[in-house]
Amino acid sequence: MRHVSTNRPFVIRRGASLWPACQKWSASHLKSIMGDEPVNVAITPHGNADSVLQIPREDGEEPLSLFVKPYETMEPFSEVLDTIRTQQILNASPRPPSPVRYLQTQNDNLRNEYTKLFSDLPSSVPFARIALQKPPDAINFWLGNSYSTTALHKDNYENVYVQVLGKKHFVLLPPVEAPCVNERAILSATYRPVPEALSSTPATGDPSLSATVVPHIDEPLTYTPFCTWDPDVPHRNTTPFSSLSQPIRVTLEPGDMLYLPALWYHKVGQSCNEEGICCAVNYWYDLEFGGGFWSMAAFVRSAGLLALPEHNHNGDTKTEERKVPSQ
Amino acid sequence: MRHVSTNRPFVIRRGASLWPACQKWSASHLKSIMGDEPVNVAITPHGNADSVLQIPREDGEEPLSLFVKPYETMEPFSEVLDTIRTQQILNASPRPPSPVRYLQTQNDNLRNEYTKLFSDLPSSVPFARIALQKPPDAINFWLGNSYSTTALHKDNYENVYVQVLGKKHFVLLPPVEAPCVNERAILSATYRPVPEALSSTPATGDPSLSATVVPHIDEPLTYTPFCTWDPDVPHRNTTPFSSLSQPIRVTLEPGDMLYLPALWYHKVGQSCNEEGICCAVNYWYDLEFGGGFWSMAAFVRSAGLLALPEHNHNGDTKTEERKVPSQ
């Protein structure tokens, strides 16, 4: 509770290791419980859900930046699980040979799609229930392989992240580093399957399993504020403040619990267990808007945006990367 | 503890009413305990300790701003008490007819000068001991009359303020309002007695009791960062942001306890009980420098200073009001 009050992250090593989920879950157990239940699956070409994609253009033009969301479709759980495992186990390449599937709905899916698994989890995290004095707004199930990554972003939530199978690799930045992350309003797009690819891939019974997906710009045109600086590629897409960032890196092992405070930027990668999967759950609690935290963090973010060089001399702002509106 | 964690003030009405100090103290009781013990007394012409004074200058020049500190001297407690009471009871004028005395050392005086009174107080405030997890850095005794005021300022402390006799009138501004208070580096001065006044006032046994004090500029020249905007005179000495301030006003009655969070700006006036005195104690606890609070509050303050009009075009900054250095 004292850590939560200062908005500082911490890990409770093995803090969830006695939860039934951490004791019982495995690929075969999950398959036996969920069976062929249809679940929402996010499909991307490179494991890049909710991230910025650079589209090259001809004639020396600047590449087009797109904020791409995954293609979402319903598939039987057991088939998705097998595809995720097979892709992981049969390939050693750093680039995925086929579209990447990730179960990552983040819409309170454990109390909806995955009700059958929810009985292996507490309805709230004890320390968070006491420190935050509210029930969770959402409890989410995550299952993917090492090809899926989550790009640097922040959430307006207090977050408790519990690793069940495999490992998660977090890069964390505090809210005061908002001026480092080069937040831009990026033209939004969504992956869609290519119809020709669908008809020309008879290898598996379900053509969508190997379908190629390509980005389509959303209509009407919308712009999503998103980080364009990557702490793992620190010399590209910098602001004048990026070099001052002091990222914190932490890896969660099975049974570990991370308190990820509200408004902390986080980038997440994962590695799989011997079954070829990575599985986690997280609890989101609404953040405290009273007191000075929210207003001061919002001010730091706005000041960082106003301090960007193109704000002070007109003409060189790219049309597809607009100034981020204050929220 | 939950209020403390969000840096929000609160009052516990009658929260200290069972403390021995609130049960036993009165002018006569204090006199009987402290007797003629010498105590440090702050003397000012208008009750204006630690405040900004405007000195008129000739030939249409801008007035000179001085940050004046009180003349401090040692006097017997019983005499100071009598002077404070007499001045309050015998005068109805809004301006004091003679120099104003205020016992306000703020140097942990209850565990030093006023040890004899400290046994009527707890060594820490229970809720603060638990919420802040540290002992107080200082416990202070305050005794004055309605002529004494404390100008708008902030402290790098968590503060618990307990009213014992009379009333205190607080005006409170959160740290995020730093850009409203027009903080300036003001030339520092200290009140000193006028020697002629000393020799020409034979009315009382002790000439210092009616001595006139005048400000002397400190040497070497020093500048003190201080608020120059007054929420009770809101159209004078404004910044572009002062009109956005939303001051909170609260009056403490005897036995009331105020939690005044770290870095909140406060201006304090007082009214006396029927004995002609106002008496309070306060507990200072070190603030939490970990987490984002201190760094974000410091950033808001710095941004406010940089946004002042004279920062953007040179030449019209008064020499005696320099840009406040970041701390």
XYZ file of C-alpha atoms in Angstrom, chain A residues 15-217:
203
model
C 3.632 -14.015 -5.000
C 1.004 -15.920 -7.008
C 2.717 -19.310 -7.063
C 0.042 -20.888 -4.844
C -2.841 -19.690 -7.003
C -4.598 -22.685 -8.615
C -3.852 -21.188 -12.051
C -0.112 -21.273 -11.332
C -0.356 -24.781 -9.911
C -2.623 -26.404 -12.520
C -2.377 -24.626 -15.870
C -0.456 -26.143 -18.790
C -1.136 -26.374 -22.520
C -2.971 -29.683 -22.106
C -4.925 -28.492 -19.047
C -6.075 -25.311 -20.808
C -7.103 -27.368 -23.849
C -9.047 -29.826 -21.708
C -10.972 -27.035 -19.969
C -11.598 -24.687 -22.916
C -11.879 -27.316 -25.708
C -13.299 -25.925 -28.936
C -14.915 -22.910 -27.277
C -14.727 -20.027 -29.793
C -12.485 -17.213 -28.587
C -11.452 -13.848 -29.970
C -7.964 -14.035 -31.480
C -5.772 -11.133 -32.641
C -3.885 -11.855 -35.885
C -0.899 -9.821 -37.129
C 1.898 -10.569 -39.610
C 4.768 -10.036 -37.120
C 3.223 -10.227 -33.646
C 2.818 -6.445 -33.769
C -0.633 -5.743 -32.354
C -1.331 -2.087 -31.474
C 1.967 -0.696 -32.718
C 3.412 1.769 -35.215
C 4.269 0.438 -38.659
C 6.414 2.326 -41.193
C 5.164 1.920 -44.763
C 7.900 2.758 -47.321
C 6.869 5.150 -50.108
C 8.347 5.783 -53.531
C 10.462 8.703 -54.776
C 12.302 9.336 -51.544
C 9.188 10.340 -49.644
C 9.160 9.879 -45.883
C 7.655 6.520 -44.924
C 4.013 6.578 -43.888
C 3.463 5.869 -40.167
C 0.419 3.775 -39.338
C -0.930 2.745 -35.949
C -2.043 -0.803 -36.763
C -4.575 -2.823 -34.831
C -4.795 -6.586 -35.242
C -7.298 -8.481 -37.331
C -9.720 -9.904 -34.790
C -11.715 -13.038 -35.468
C -13.286 -15.933 -33.573
C -11.568 -19.313 -33.644
C -11.817 -22.473 -31.517
C -9.518 -22.203 -28.492
C -7.884 -25.591 -29.092
C -6.939 -24.675 -32.669
C -5.485 -21.310 -31.652
C -3.464 -22.985 -28.901
C -2.087 -25.567 -31.318
C -1.191 -22.920 -33.900
C 0.611 -20.774 -31.305
C 2.567 -23.826 -30.027
C 3.399 -25.190 -33.448
C 4.668 -21.850 -34.707
C 6.890 -21.520 -31.650
C 8.255 -25.056 -31.559
C 8.799 -25.668 -35.285
C 10.524 -22.361 -36.046
C 13.801 -20.981 -34.809
C 13.665 -17.884 -37.032
C 13.516 -14.450 -35.381
C 10.784 -13.508 -37.888
C 7.545 -15.490 -37.791
C 6.981 -17.613 -40.930
C 3.192 -17.085 -40.807
C 0.691 -14.686 -39.189
C 0.991 -14.511 -35.422
C -1.961 -15.293 -33.150
C -2.337 -13.741 -29.711
C -5.198 -14.173 -27.241
C -5.160 -10.674 -25.719
C -8.677 -9.226 -25.765
C -8.180 -7.005 -22.655
C -11.942 -6.587 -22.279
C -12.363 -8.395 -18.951
C -12.194 -11.648 -20.932
C -11.638 -13.852 -17.853
C -15.101 -12.983 -16.592
C -16.577 -13.498 -20.083
C -14.846 -15.621 -22.729
C -12.707 -17.532 -20.229
C -15.214 -18.018 -17.402
C -14.215 -21.679 -17.230
C -10.673 -20.689 -16.266
C -11.608 -17.888 -13.903
C -12.357 -20.298 -11.031
C -8.577 -20.872 -10.790
C -8.011 -17.186 -9.973
C -8.910 -14.906 -7.077
C -11.608 -12.345 -7.823
C -9.177 -9.580 -6.801
C -5.516 -9.366 -5.765
C -5.432 -9.120 -1.956
C -2.890 -6.288 -1.628
C -4.570 -4.310 -4.409
C -8.024 -4.776 -2.907
C -6.744 -3.215 0.320
C -4.452 -0.557 -1.166
C -6.813 0.633 -3.900
C -10.125 0.010 -2.121
C -12.041 -0.941 -5.232
C -12.841 -4.058 -7.236
C -10.990 -4.643 -10.521
C -12.492 -3.039 -13.624
C -11.161 -5.855 -15.830
C -9.382 -9.200 -15.438
C -7.651 -10.394 -18.584
C -6.190 -13.640 -19.916
C -3.169 -13.487 -22.249
C -1.822 -16.398 -24.306
C 0.734 -16.168 -27.103
C 4.231 -17.111 -28.162
C 7.567 -15.308 -28.331
C 6.701 -13.553 -31.610
C 4.102 -11.331 -29.948
C 5.256 -8.074 -28.411
C 3.406 -5.149 -26.927
C 4.765 -1.772 -28.013
C 5.566 0.981 -25.480
C 2.348 2.535 -24.182
C 0.632 3.565 -20.970
C -2.777 2.716 -19.483
C -5.084 4.826 -17.340
C -5.194 1.925 -14.892
C -3.403 0.516 -11.908
C -2.205 -2.863 -13.145
C -1.326 -6.111 -11.366
C 0.305 -8.547 -13.769
C 0.685 -12.250 -12.879
C 2.864 -14.579 -14.913
C 1.499 -18.144 -15.178
C 3.549 -19.947 -17.881
C 6.731 -18.747 -19.649
C 8.250 -15.339 -18.972
C 7.426 -11.689 -19.659
C 10.117 -9.072 -20.194
C 9.042 -5.570 -19.183
C 10.662 -2.223 -19.934
C 9.184 0.416 -17.605
C 9.288 4.241 -17.686
C 7.676 6.492 -15.052
C 4.987 9.054 -16.007
C 7.484 11.903 -15.573
C 9.311 10.530 -18.662
C 6.368 11.405 -20.929
C 8.561 13.968 -22.758
C 10.979 11.119 -23.698
C 8.559 8.839 -25.553
C 7.829 11.095 -28.556
C 4.074 10.676 -28.450
C 2.484 11.421 -31.832
C -0.993 11.210 -33.284
C -0.624 8.385 -35.793
C -3.020 7.556 -38.633
C -4.965 4.463 -37.547
C -5.281 1.251 -39.534
C -6.486 -2.315 -38.969
C -5.137 -5.544 -40.380
C -7.464 -7.448 -42.703
C -6.969 -10.798 -44.431
C -5.964 -10.703 -48.093
C -8.763 -12.511 -49.996
C -6.363 -14.016 -52.573
C -4.187 -15.388 -49.800
C -7.251 -17.044 -48.308
C -8.132 -18.894 -51.494
C -4.569 -19.980 -52.278
C -3.647 -21.631 -48.955
C -5.196 -25.083 -48.884
C -2.456 -26.507 -46.612
C -4.570 -26.543 -43.451
C -8.227 -27.225 -43.046
C -8.932 -23.631 -41.967
C -7.550 -21.163 -44.515
C -7.594 -18.292 -41.980
C -4.828 -20.036 -40.035
C -2.272 -19.169 -42.691
C -3.963 -16.145 -44.251
C -1.819 -13.083 -44.841
C -3.102 -9.894 -43.238
C -2.378 -6.396 -44.514
C -3.174 -2.985 -42.994
C -6.188 -0.988 -44.173
C -6.474 2.653 -43.147
